[in-house]
Amino acid sequence: MQTPDFRLNRRTALGLIGTALSVPTALPVWAQESRRPRLDVPYVPTPQDVVDRMLDMAKVTSSDFVMDLGCGDGRMLVTAARKFGASGFGVDINPDRILEANDNAKTAGVADKISFEVRNLFSTPIEKASVLTMYLLPDVNLQLRPRILKEMKPGSRVVSHAFTMGDWETDQRAQVGVRDIYFWIVPAQVEGKWTVREGNDTYALDLKQTYQKFDGLATVNGAVAKVTGGQLIGDRISFTVEPANGRHRIFVGKVDGGKMSVDTASATDVARDWSATRAN
Ligand SMILES: C[S@@+](CC[C@H](N)C(=O)[O-])C[C@H]1O[C@@H](n2cnc3c(N)ncnc32)[C@H](O)[C@@H]1O
């Protein structure tokens, strides 16, 4: 995996931002100041080829509800609605941007599918989004990260132009020219204690999760075993239970809130008939 060059992107973004922040001179300075909302991120639009790639990476379809936090002129949602028939909602703290976004939606004939509102992104609920798009700044992404993991449904997708989400590893990344795009799938939350039943065996699991990966310990018929290679792709889960002296078992399944159950099983050491419930 390549190391992202934040400096390049930050410099590129911030360089563009300097131009973007220049204000019209028709109004006296005091009037400009009073009209200007305090921005946590300056306005720099995402180039259209990057917008297209971001939506392709998220595999947006007509059943998606796409949200763009800090939506600018609305191009992300206008494209999602026009190309893929998606619906969506965008917020921007600058009323001028929302006027432009609404105009652009009307011009593109998608105003029935998407809407825009003057709102602070930090107080905008995001649980409805099946896809979240962002072109913000690293510290803003980090502030949003716990909310993304808590509020968005497992399997929802997040795409960010230019900036990562700290130590949350990407599920995919791409480059369009000098622009980086980062993509994540929101994992189910499985940290904690679980009781797994497989036939006559009962496993007590204690799992430690780091984003889409986890490991931990299992007690199987009184003996301690390791839980290794735990992985989550949205609500799809897989992990291995490895007793010190015994055959390992592979669990593949689906997480649904406080329950897990078997999904597919093919190899001989894959548990075929199992389910689990939260134990704490
Ligand atoms: C870098 S631009 C991205 C615009 C658009 N998403 C795109 O990719 O073309 C960031 C946008 O965030 C908006 N913004 C800044 N702080 C905000 C806040 N606290 N709440 C909502 N929008 C904000 C700015 O007005 C600006 O339009």
PDB file of C-alpha atoms and ligand atoms in Angstrom:
ATOM      1  CA  MET A   1       0.000   0.000   0.000  1.00  0.00           C
ATOM      2  CA  GLN A   2       1.323   3.441  -0.908  1.00  0.00           C
ATOM      3  CA  THR A   3       1.864   6.071   1.740  1.00  0.00           C
ATOM      4  CA  PRO A   4      -0.444   9.007   1.125  1.00  0.00           C
ATOM      5  CA  ASP A   5       1.355  12.278   0.395  1.00  0.00           C
ATOM      6  CA  PHE A   6      -0.640  14.560   2.659  1.00  0.00           C
ATOM      7  CA  ARG A   7       1.759  17.441   2.167  1.00  0.00           C
ATOM      8  CA  LEU A   8       1.220  17.465  -1.568  1.00  0.00           C
ATOM      9  CA  ASN A   9      -2.523  17.288  -1.205  1.00  0.00           C
ATOM     10  CA  ARG A  10      -2.725  19.662   1.687  1.00  0.00           C
ATOM     11  CA  ARG A  11      -0.542  22.130  -0.166  1.00  0.00           C
ATOM     12  CA  THR A  12      -2.564  21.668  -3.352  1.00  0.00           C
ATOM     13  CA  ALA A  13      -5.830  22.069  -1.468  1.00  0.00           C
ATOM     14  CA  LEU A  14      -4.668  24.975   0.643  1.00  0.00           C
ATOM     15  CA  GLY A  15      -3.105  26.707  -2.372  1.00  0.00           C
ATOM     16  CA  LEU A  16      -6.434  26.510  -4.172  1.00  0.00           C
ATOM     17  CA  ILE A  17      -8.152  27.621  -1.007  1.00  0.00           C
ATOM     18  CA  GLY A  18      -6.193  30.904  -0.938  1.00  0.00           C
ATOM     19  CA  THR A  19      -7.722  31.830  -4.292  1.00  0.00           C
ATOM     20  CA  ALA A  20     -11.120  30.579  -3.205  1.00  0.00           C
ATOM     21  CA  LEU A  21     -11.156  32.786  -0.151  1.00  0.00           C
ATOM     22  CA  SER A  22     -10.686  36.011  -2.091  1.00  0.00           C
ATOM     23  CA  VAL A  23     -13.888  38.032  -1.693  1.00  0.00           C
ATOM     24  CA  PRO A  24     -15.660  40.350  -4.127  1.00  0.00           C
ATOM     25  CA  THR A  25     -14.619  43.978  -3.676  1.00  0.00           C
ATOM     26  CA  ALA A  26     -17.991  45.571  -4.522  1.00  0.00           C
ATOM     27  CA  LEU A  27     -19.042  45.583  -0.845  1.00  0.00           C
ATOM     28  CA  PRO A  28     -17.213  47.581   1.859  1.00  0.00           C
ATOM     29  CA  VAL A  29     -15.010  45.409   4.076  1.00  0.00           C
ATOM     30  CA  TRP A  30     -17.344  45.621   7.095  1.00  0.00           C
ATOM     31  CA  ALA A  31     -20.265  44.377   4.978  1.00  0.00           C
ATOM     32  CA  GLN A  32     -18.198  41.500   3.589  1.00  0.00           C
ATOM     33  CA  GLU A  33     -17.183  40.487   7.122  1.00  0.00           C
ATOM     34  CA  SER A  34     -20.750  40.489   8.457  1.00  0.00           C
ATOM     35  CA  ARG A  35     -22.031  38.384   5.517  1.00  0.00           C
ATOM     36  CA  ARG A  36     -19.279  35.829   5.632  1.00  0.00           C
ATOM     37  CA  PRO A  37     -20.002  32.694   7.714  1.00  0.00           C
ATOM     38  CA  ARG A  38     -17.121  31.200   9.689  1.00  0.00           C
ATOM     39  CA  LEU A  39     -15.870  28.288   7.590  1.00  0.00           C
ATOM     40  CA  ASP A  40     -14.178  25.231   9.106  1.00  0.00           C
ATOM     41  CA  VAL A  41     -13.071  24.366   5.573  1.00  0.00           C
ATOM     42  CA  PRO A  42     -12.625  26.895   2.743  1.00  0.00           C
ATOM     43  CA  TYR A  43     -14.507  26.426  -0.498  1.00  0.00           C
ATOM     44  CA  VAL A  44     -12.541  24.515  -3.118  1.00  0.00           C
ATOM     45  CA  PRO A  45     -14.688  22.508  -5.525  1.00  0.00           C
ATOM     46  CA  THR A  46     -13.761  18.913  -6.388  1.00  0.00           C
ATOM     47  CA  PRO A  47     -12.905  18.631 -10.101  1.00  0.00           C
ATOM     48  CA  GLN A  48     -15.578  16.745 -12.048  1.00  0.00           C
ATOM     49  CA  ASP A  49     -13.305  13.810 -12.980  1.00  0.00           C
ATOM     50  CA  VAL A  50     -12.577  13.304  -9.269  1.00  0.00           C
ATOM     51  CA  VAL A  51     -16.298  13.521  -8.429  1.00  0.00           C
ATOM     52  CA  ASP A  52     -16.987  10.830 -11.051  1.00  0.00           C
ATOM     53  CA  ARG A  53     -14.294   8.547  -9.668  1.00  0.00           C
ATOM     54  CA  MET A  54     -15.434   9.020  -6.064  1.00  0.00           C
ATOM     55  CA  LEU A  55     -18.988   7.989  -6.940  1.00  0.00           C
ATOM     56  CA  ASP A  56     -17.706   5.034  -8.984  1.00  0.00           C
ATOM     57  CA  MET A  57     -15.602   3.849  -6.046  1.00  0.00           C
ATOM     58  CA  ALA A  58     -18.645   3.996  -3.780  1.00  0.00           C
ATOM     59  CA  LYS A  59     -20.633   2.056  -6.418  1.00  0.00           C
ATOM     60  CA  VAL A  60     -23.529   4.487  -6.089  1.00  0.00           C
ATOM     61  CA  THR A  61     -26.881   3.216  -7.382  1.00  0.00           C
ATOM     62  CA  SER A  62     -30.452   4.488  -7.479  1.00  0.00           C
ATOM     63  CA  SER A  63     -31.125   2.889  -4.090  1.00  0.00           C
ATOM     64  CA  ASP A  64     -28.454   4.992  -2.374  1.00  0.00           C
ATOM     65  CA  PHE A  65     -28.973   8.043  -0.209  1.00  0.00           C
ATOM     66  CA  VAL A  66     -25.812  10.111  -0.642  1.00  0.00           C
ATOM     67  CA  MET A  67     -24.831  12.869   1.774  1.00  0.00           C
ATOM     68  CA  ASP A  68     -22.166  15.494   1.112  1.00  0.00           C
ATOM     69  CA  LEU A  69     -20.971  17.356   4.203  1.00  0.00           C
ATOM     70  CA  GLY A  70     -19.822  20.809   3.091  1.00  0.00           C
ATOM     71  CA  CYS A  71     -21.511  20.363  -0.288  1.00  0.00           C
ATOM     72  CA  GLY A  72     -20.264  23.534  -2.016  1.00  0.00           C
ATOM     73  CA  ASP A  73     -22.118  24.029  -5.313  1.00  0.00           C
ATOM     74  CA  GLY A  74     -23.739  20.578  -4.972  1.00  0.00           C
ATOM     75  CA  ARG A  75     -21.802  18.914  -7.787  1.00  0.00           C
ATOM     76  CA  MET A  76     -21.334  15.621  -5.898  1.00  0.00           C
ATOM     77  CA  LEU A  77     -25.054  15.083  -5.344  1.00  0.00           C
ATOM     78  CA  VAL A  78     -26.090  16.517  -8.709  1.00  0.00           C
ATOM     79  CA  THR A  79     -23.780  13.960 -10.358  1.00  0.00           C
ATOM     80  CA  ALA A  80     -24.981  11.107  -8.104  1.00  0.00           C
ATOM     81  CA  ALA A  81     -28.600  11.888  -9.009  1.00  0.00           C
ATOM     82  CA  ARG A  82     -28.028  12.583 -12.706  1.00  0.00           C
ATOM     83  CA  LYS A  83     -25.712   9.622 -13.454  1.00  0.00           C
ATOM     84  CA  PHE A  84     -27.009   7.017 -11.044  1.00  0.00           C
ATOM     85  CA  GLY A  85     -30.507   8.125 -10.023  1.00  0.00           C
ATOM     86  CA  ALA A  86     -29.456   8.366  -6.359  1.00  0.00           C
ATOM     87  CA  SER A  87     -31.208  10.619  -3.892  1.00  0.00           C
ATOM     88  CA  GLY A  88     -29.369  12.695  -1.338  1.00  0.00           C
ATOM     89  CA  PHE A  89     -28.898  15.614   0.985  1.00  0.00           C
ATOM     90  CA  GLY A  90     -26.138  18.198   1.168  1.00  0.00           C
ATOM     91  CA  VAL A  91     -25.321  20.810   3.773  1.00  0.00           C
ATOM     92  CA  ASP A  92     -23.112  23.845   3.648  1.00  0.00           C
ATOM     93  CA  ILE A  93     -22.679  26.609   6.190  1.00  0.00           C
ATOM     94  CA  ASN A  94     -22.420  29.220   3.438  1.00  0.00           C
ATOM     95  CA  PRO A  95     -25.877  30.291   2.127  1.00  0.00           C
ATOM     96  CA  ASP A  96     -24.334  31.359  -1.210  1.00  0.00           C
ATOM     97  CA  ARG A  97     -23.221  27.771  -1.826  1.00  0.00           C
ATOM     98  CA  ILE A  98     -26.687  26.433  -1.061  1.00  0.00           C
ATOM     99  CA  LEU A  99     -28.241  28.877  -3.544  1.00  0.00           C
ATOM    100  CA  GLU A 100     -25.805  27.627  -6.202  1.00  0.00           C
ATOM    101  CA  ALA A 101     -26.428  23.980  -5.275  1.00  0.00           C
ATOM    102  CA  ASN A 102     -30.219  24.381  -5.575  1.00  0.00           C
ATOM    103  CA  ASP A 103     -29.811  26.172  -8.928  1.00  0.00           C
ATOM    104  CA  ASN A 104     -27.524  23.427 -10.195  1.00  0.00           C
ATOM    105  CA  ALA A 105     -29.958  20.709  -9.107  1.00  0.00           C
ATOM    106  CA  LYS A 106     -32.800  22.480 -10.946  1.00  0.00           C
ATOM    107  CA  THR A 107     -30.719  22.994 -14.093  1.00  0.00           C
ATOM    108  CA  ALA A 108     -29.754  19.302 -14.094  1.00  0.00           C
ATOM    109  CA  GLY A 109     -33.409  18.281 -13.597  1.00  0.00           C
ATOM    110  CA  VAL A 110     -32.713  16.403 -10.343  1.00  0.00           C
ATOM    111  CA  ALA A 111     -34.242  18.788  -7.789  1.00  0.00           C
ATOM    112  CA  ASP A 112     -36.842  16.120  -6.934  1.00  0.00           C
ATOM    113  CA  LYS A 113     -34.113  13.689  -5.868  1.00  0.00           C
ATOM    114  CA  ILE A 114     -31.711  15.826  -3.863  1.00  0.00           C
ATOM    115  CA  SER A 115     -31.997  18.694  -1.419  1.00  0.00           C
ATOM    116  CA  PHE A 116     -29.608  21.160   0.178  1.00  0.00           C
ATOM    117  CA  GLU A 117     -29.767  23.080   3.419  1.00  0.00           C
ATOM    118  CA  VAL A 118     -27.723  25.762   5.153  1.00  0.00           C
ATOM    119  CA  ARG A 119     -26.415  23.798   8.131  1.00  0.00           C
ATOM    120  CA  ASN A 120     -23.323  23.199  10.162  1.00  0.00           C
ATOM    121  CA  LEU A 121     -21.908  19.801   9.183  1.00  0.00           C
ATOM    122  CA  PHE A 122     -20.955  19.090  12.798  1.00  0.00           C
ATOM    123  CA  SER A 123     -24.601  19.061  13.866  1.00  0.00           C
ATOM    124  CA  THR A 124     -25.999  17.273  10.810  1.00  0.00           C
ATOM    125  CA  PRO A 125     -27.260  13.724  11.512  1.00  0.00           C
ATOM    126  CA  ILE A 126     -25.650  11.231   9.136  1.00  0.00           C
ATOM    127  CA  GLU A 127     -27.346   7.937   9.978  1.00  0.00           C
ATOM    128  CA  LYS A 128     -29.543   8.118   6.864  1.00  0.00           C
ATOM    129  CA  ALA A 129     -26.558   8.187   4.496  1.00  0.00           C
ATOM    130  CA  SER A 130     -25.726   4.950   2.700  1.00  0.00           C
ATOM    131  CA  VAL A 131     -22.869   6.899   1.065  1.00  0.00           C
ATOM    132  CA  LEU A 132     -21.066   9.843   2.668  1.00  0.00           C
ATOM    133  CA  THR A 133     -18.820  12.069   0.550  1.00  0.00           C
ATOM    134  CA  MET A 134     -16.347  14.584   1.960  1.00  0.00           C
ATOM    135  CA  TYR A 135     -13.787  17.102   0.792  1.00  0.00           C
ATOM    136  CA  LEU A 136     -12.884  18.619   4.137  1.00  0.00           C
ATOM    137  CA  LEU A 137      -9.627  18.775   6.094  1.00  0.00           C
ATOM    138  CA  PRO A 138      -7.719  16.125   8.096  1.00  0.00           C
ATOM    139  CA  ASP A 139      -8.762  17.431  11.519  1.00  0.00           C
ATOM    140  CA  VAL A 140     -12.402  17.746  10.425  1.00  0.00           C
ATOM    141  CA  ASN A 141     -12.333  14.143   9.136  1.00  0.00           C
ATOM    142  CA  LEU A 142     -10.944  13.046  12.507  1.00  0.00           C
ATOM    143  CA  GLN A 143     -13.703  14.861  14.361  1.00  0.00           C
ATOM    144  CA  LEU A 144     -16.298  13.127  12.189  1.00  0.00           C
ATOM    145  CA  ARG A 145     -14.746   9.653  12.444  1.00  0.00           C
ATOM    146  CA  PRO A 146     -16.360   8.528  15.742  1.00  0.00           C
ATOM    147  CA  ARG A 147     -19.758   9.707  14.507  1.00  0.00           C
ATOM    148  CA  ILE A 148     -19.333   7.859  11.201  1.00  0.00           C
ATOM    149  CA  LEU A 149     -18.500   4.629  13.041  1.00  0.00           C
ATOM    150  CA  LYS A 150     -21.360   5.040  15.521  1.00  0.00           C
ATOM    151  CA  GLU A 151     -24.152   6.607  13.478  1.00  0.00           C
ATOM    152  CA  MET A 152     -23.788   5.107  10.005  1.00  0.00           C
ATOM    153  CA  LYS A 153     -25.096   1.606   9.320  1.00  0.00           C
ATOM    154  CA  PRO A 154     -22.594  -1.217   8.810  1.00  0.00           C
ATOM    155  CA  GLY A 155     -21.931  -1.524   5.089  1.00  0.00           C
ATOM    156  CA  SER A 156     -22.408   2.202   4.401  1.00  0.00           C
ATOM    157  CA  ARG A 157     -19.604   3.703   2.330  1.00  0.00           C
ATOM    158  CA  VAL A 158     -17.473   6.779   2.933  1.00  0.00           C
ATOM    159  CA  VAL A 159     -15.383   8.520   0.249  1.00  0.00           C
ATOM    160  CA  SER A 160     -13.010  11.372   0.992  1.00  0.00           C
ATOM    161  CA  HIS A 161     -11.209  13.573  -1.499  1.00  0.00           C
ATOM    162  CA  ALA A 162      -7.596  14.357  -0.496  1.00  0.00           C
ATOM    163  CA  PHE A 163      -7.645  13.491   3.205  1.00  0.00           C
ATOM    164  CA  THR A 164      -7.535  10.287   5.236  1.00  0.00           C
ATOM    165  CA  MET A 165      -9.264   9.355   8.454  1.00  0.00           C
ATOM    166  CA  GLY A 166      -6.149   9.004  10.629  1.00  0.00           C
ATOM    167  CA  ASP A 167      -5.370   5.385  11.551  1.00  0.00           C
ATOM    168  CA  TRP A 168      -8.591   3.978  10.095  1.00  0.00           C
ATOM    169  CA  GLU A 169      -7.087   2.033   7.187  1.00  0.00           C
ATOM    170  CA  THR A 170      -8.753   2.532   3.835  1.00  0.00           C
ATOM    171  CA  ASP A 171     -10.600  -0.321   2.163  1.00  0.00           C
ATOM    172  CA  GLN A 172      -9.572   1.128  -1.186  1.00  0.00           C
ATOM    173  CA  ARG A 173      -7.768   4.139  -2.588  1.00  0.00           C
ATOM    174  CA  ALA A 174      -7.267   5.703  -5.979  1.00  0.00           C
ATOM    175  CA  GLN A 175      -5.573   8.622  -7.677  1.00  0.00           C
ATOM    176  CA  VAL A 176      -6.905  10.929 -10.353  1.00  0.00           C
ATOM    177  CA  GLY A 177      -3.899  12.950 -11.507  1.00  0.00           C
ATOM    178  CA  VAL A 178      -2.399  14.392  -8.301  1.00  0.00           C
ATOM    179  CA  ARG A 179      -5.633  13.964  -6.357  1.00  0.00           C
ATOM    180  CA  ASP A 180      -6.002  11.148  -3.825  1.00  0.00           C
ATOM    181  CA  ILE A 181      -9.325   9.476  -3.086  1.00  0.00           C
ATOM    182  CA  TYR A 182      -9.864   7.365   0.052  1.00  0.00           C
ATOM    183  CA  PHE A 183     -12.670   4.847   0.514  1.00  0.00           C
ATOM    184  CA  TRP A 184     -13.960   3.006   3.582  1.00  0.00           C
ATOM    185  CA  ILE A 185     -16.807   0.604   4.360  1.00  0.00           C
ATOM    186  CA  VAL A 186     -18.323   1.218   7.794  1.00  0.00           C
ATOM    187  CA  PRO A 187     -17.754  -1.954   9.855  1.00  0.00           C
ATOM    188  CA  ALA A 188     -20.224  -3.480  12.309  1.00  0.00           C
ATOM    189  CA  GLN A 189     -19.220  -2.978  15.937  1.00  0.00           C
ATOM    190  CA  VAL A 190     -18.324  -6.324  17.542  1.00  0.00           C
ATOM    191  CA  GLU A 191     -15.971  -5.324  20.363  1.00  0.00           C
ATOM    192  CA  GLY A 192     -16.865  -7.096  23.625  1.00  0.00           C
ATOM    193  CA  LYS A 193     -18.128 -10.451  24.844  1.00  0.00           C
ATOM    194  CA  TRP A 194     -20.070 -12.949  22.745  1.00  0.00           C
ATOM    195  CA  THR A 195     -21.363 -16.461  23.272  1.00  0.00           C
ATOM    196  CA  VAL A 196     -21.058 -18.618  20.151  1.00  0.00           C
ATOM    197  CA  ARG A 197     -22.910 -21.918  19.825  1.00  0.00           C
ATOM    198  CA  GLU A 198     -21.816 -24.443  17.248  1.00  0.00           C
ATOM    199  CA  GLY A 199     -23.476 -27.856  17.577  1.00  0.00           C
ATOM    200  CA  ASN A 200     -22.768 -29.018  21.132  1.00  0.00           C
ATOM    201  CA  ASP A 201     -19.832 -26.613  21.594  1.00  0.00           C
ATOM    202  CA  THR A 202     -20.042 -23.225  23.260  1.00  0.00           C
ATOM    203  CA  TYR A 203     -17.365 -20.574  22.752  1.00  0.00           C
ATOM    204  CA  ALA A 204     -17.094 -17.532  25.006  1.00  0.00           C
ATOM    205  CA  LEU A 205     -15.436 -14.801  22.940  1.00  0.00           C
ATOM    206  CA  ASP A 206     -13.873 -11.568  24.165  1.00  0.00           C
ATOM    207  CA  LEU A 207     -13.122  -9.422  21.113  1.00  0.00           C
ATOM    208  CA  LYS A 208     -10.964  -6.321  20.698  1.00  0.00           C
ATOM    209  CA  GLN A 209     -11.786  -4.323  17.567  1.00  0.00           C
ATOM    210  CA  THR A 210      -9.727  -1.816  15.592  1.00  0.00           C
ATOM    211  CA  TYR A 211     -12.042  -0.486  12.875  1.00  0.00           C
ATOM    212  CA  GLN A 212     -12.557  -3.338  10.355  1.00  0.00           C
ATOM    213  CA  LYS A 213     -10.157  -5.745  12.116  1.00  0.00           C
ATOM    214  CA  PHE A 214     -10.398  -7.604  15.414  1.00  0.00           C
ATOM    215  CA  ASP A 215      -8.854 -10.369  17.479  1.00  0.00           C
ATOM    216  CA  GLY A 216      -9.268 -11.631  21.001  1.00  0.00           C
ATOM    217  CA  LEU A 217      -9.599 -14.676  23.202  1.00  0.00           C
ATOM    218  CA  ALA A 218     -12.060 -17.558  23.245  1.00  0.00           C
ATOM    219  CA  THR A 219     -12.840 -20.074  25.966  1.00  0.00           C
ATOM    220  CA  VAL A 220     -13.876 -23.348  24.370  1.00  0.00           C
ATOM    221  CA  ASN A 221     -15.080 -26.132  26.690  1.00  0.00           C
ATOM    222  CA  GLY A 222     -12.917 -24.705  29.482  1.00  0.00           C
ATOM    223  CA  ALA A 223      -9.759 -24.280  27.346  1.00  0.00           C
ATOM    224  CA  VAL A 224      -8.445 -20.913  26.222  1.00  0.00           C
ATOM    225  CA  ALA A 225      -7.972 -20.303  22.492  1.00  0.00           C
ATOM    226  CA  LYS A 226      -6.965 -17.326  20.366  1.00  0.00           C
ATOM    227  CA  VAL A 227      -9.299 -15.491  18.050  1.00  0.00           C
ATOM    228  CA  THR A 228      -7.255 -14.443  15.016  1.00  0.00           C
ATOM    229  CA  GLY A 229      -7.669 -12.776  11.646  1.00  0.00           C
ATOM    230  CA  GLY A 230     -10.997 -11.167  12.526  1.00  0.00           C
ATOM    231  CA  GLN A 231     -12.296  -9.093   9.634  1.00  0.00           C
ATOM    232  CA  LEU A 232     -15.421  -7.084   8.973  1.00  0.00           C
ATOM    233  CA  ILE A 233     -16.648  -5.886   5.613  1.00  0.00           C
ATOM    234  CA  GLY A 234     -19.709  -3.944   6.682  1.00  0.00           C
ATOM    235  CA  ASP A 235     -21.867  -6.563   8.440  1.00  0.00           C
ATOM    236  CA  ARG A 236     -19.944  -9.549   6.983  1.00  0.00           C
ATOM    237  CA  ILE A 237     -17.698 -11.141   9.574  1.00  0.00           C
ATOM    238  CA  SER A 238     -14.989 -13.789   9.509  1.00  0.00           C
ATOM    239  CA  PHE A 239     -12.608 -15.011  12.194  1.00  0.00           C
ATOM    240  CA  THR A 240     -10.660 -18.074  13.240  1.00  0.00           C
ATOM    241  CA  VAL A 241     -10.640 -19.714  16.659  1.00  0.00           C
ATOM    242  CA  GLU A 242      -7.277 -21.389  17.284  1.00  0.00           C
ATOM    243  CA  PRO A 243      -7.049 -23.708  20.316  1.00  0.00           C
ATOM    244  CA  ALA A 244      -3.464 -24.463  21.452  1.00  0.00           C
ATOM    245  CA  ASN A 245      -3.900 -28.203  20.802  1.00  0.00           C
ATOM    246  CA  GLY A 246      -6.763 -28.768  18.514  1.00  0.00           C
ATOM    247  CA  ARG A 247      -8.169 -28.062  15.123  1.00  0.00           C
ATOM    248  CA  HIS A 248      -8.894 -24.469  14.301  1.00  0.00           C
ATOM    249  CA  ARG A 249     -12.370 -23.410  13.310  1.00  0.00           C
ATOM    250  CA  ILE A 250     -13.234 -20.693  10.805  1.00  0.00           C
ATOM    251  CA  PHE A 251     -16.405 -18.711  11.355  1.00  0.00           C
ATOM    252  CA  VAL A 252     -17.949 -16.826   8.449  1.00  0.00           C
ATOM    253  CA  GLY A 253     -21.201 -15.006   8.965  1.00  0.00           C
ATOM    254  CA  LYS A 254     -23.237 -11.894   9.307  1.00  0.00           C
ATOM    255  CA  VAL A 255     -23.615  -9.458  12.220  1.00  0.00           C
ATOM    256  CA  ASP A 256     -27.031  -8.076  12.994  1.00  0.00           C
ATOM    257  CA  GLY A 257     -26.863  -5.821  16.067  1.00  0.00           C
ATOM    258  CA  GLY A 258     -26.393  -8.139  19.056  1.00  0.00           C
ATOM    259  CA  LYS A 259     -26.472 -11.332  16.978  1.00  0.00           C
ATOM    260  CA  MET A 260     -24.199 -13.138  14.565  1.00  0.00           C
ATOM    261  CA  SER A 261     -25.142 -16.102  12.410  1.00  0.00           C
ATOM    262  CA  VAL A 262     -23.663 -18.400   9.806  1.00  0.00           C
ATOM    263  CA  ASP A 263     -23.475 -17.061   6.304  1.00  0.00           C
ATOM    264  CA  THR A 264     -21.620 -19.353   3.937  1.00  0.00           C
ATOM    265  CA  ALA A 265     -19.480 -22.365   4.681  1.00  0.00           C
ATOM    266  CA  SER A 266     -17.449 -24.408   2.231  1.00  0.00           C
ATOM    267  CA  ALA A 267     -14.079 -25.600   3.571  1.00  0.00           C
ATOM    268  CA  THR A 268     -13.985 -28.573   5.944  1.00  0.00           C
ATOM    269  CA  ASP A 269     -12.756 -26.545   8.925  1.00  0.00           C
ATOM    270  CA  VAL A 270     -15.446 -23.914   8.490  1.00  0.00           C
ATOM    271  CA  ALA A 271     -18.160 -23.975  11.140  1.00  0.00           C
ATOM    272  CA  ARG A 272     -21.369 -24.796   9.253  1.00  0.00           C
ATOM    273  CA  ASP A 273     -24.053 -24.259  11.797  1.00  0.00           C
ATOM    274  CA  TRP A 274     -23.351 -21.551  14.334  1.00  0.00           C
ATOM    275  CA  SER A 275     -24.799 -18.440  15.858  1.00  0.00           C
ATOM    276  CA  ALA A 276     -23.735 -15.972  18.544  1.00  0.00           C
ATOM    277  CA  THR A 277     -25.292 -13.520  20.921  1.00  0.00           C
ATOM    278  CA  ARG A 278     -23.779 -10.608  22.817  1.00  0.00           C
ATOM    279  CA  ALA A 279     -22.867 -11.586  26.341  1.00  0.00           C
ATOM    280  CA  ASN A 280     -22.421  -8.078  27.793  1.00  0.00           C
TER     281      ASN A 280
HETATM  282  C1  LIG B   1     -13.462  22.016   0.110  1.00  0.00           C
HETATM  283  S1  LIG B   1     -15.146  22.542  -0.086  1.00  0.00           S
HETATM  284  C2  LIG B   1     -15.901  21.081  -0.753  1.00  0.00           C
HETATM  285  C3  LIG B   1     -17.117  21.359  -1.598  1.00  0.00           C
HETATM  286  C4  LIG B   1     -17.784  20.117  -2.223  1.00  0.00           C
HETATM  287  N1  LIG B   1     -18.031  19.092  -1.249  1.00  0.00           N
HETATM  288  C5  LIG B   1     -16.919  19.553  -3.308  1.00  0.00           C
HETATM  289  O1  LIG B   1     -16.301  18.487  -3.073  1.00  0.00           O
HETATM  290  O2  LIG B   1     -16.871  20.145  -4.397  1.00  0.00           O
HETATM  291  C6  LIG B   1     -15.700  22.567   1.612  1.00  0.00           C
HETATM  292  C7  LIG B   1     -17.086  23.180   1.823  1.00  0.00           C
HETATM  293  O3  LIG B   1     -17.392  23.059   3.200  1.00  0.00           O
HETATM  294  C8  LIG B   1     -18.159  24.195   3.598  1.00  0.00           C
HETATM  295  N2  LIG B   1     -18.050  24.320   5.066  1.00  0.00           N
HETATM  296  C9  LIG B   1     -17.018  24.781   5.805  1.00  0.00           C
HETATM  297  N3  LIG B   1     -17.273  24.680   7.111  1.00  0.00           N
HETATM  298  C10 LIG B   1     -18.505  24.123   7.231  1.00  0.00           C
HETATM  299  C11 LIG B   1     -19.322  23.738   8.320  1.00  0.00           C
HETATM  300  N4  LIG B   1     -18.932  23.876   9.591  1.00  0.00           N
HETATM  301  N5  LIG B   1     -20.528  23.183   8.061  1.00  0.00           N
HETATM  302  C12 LIG B   1     -20.957  23.013   6.778  1.00  0.00           C
HETATM  303  N6  LIG B   1     -20.225  23.371   5.706  1.00  0.00           N
HETATM  304  C13 LIG B   1     -19.009  23.888   5.914  1.00  0.00           C
HETATM  305  C14 LIG B   1     -17.550  25.346   2.821  1.00  0.00           C
HETATM  306  O4  LIG B   1     -18.448  26.427   2.685  1.00  0.00           O
HETATM  307  C15 LIG B   1     -17.215  24.651   1.489  1.00  0.00           C
HETATM  308  O5  LIG B   1     -18.253  24.828   0.549  1.00  0.00           O
END
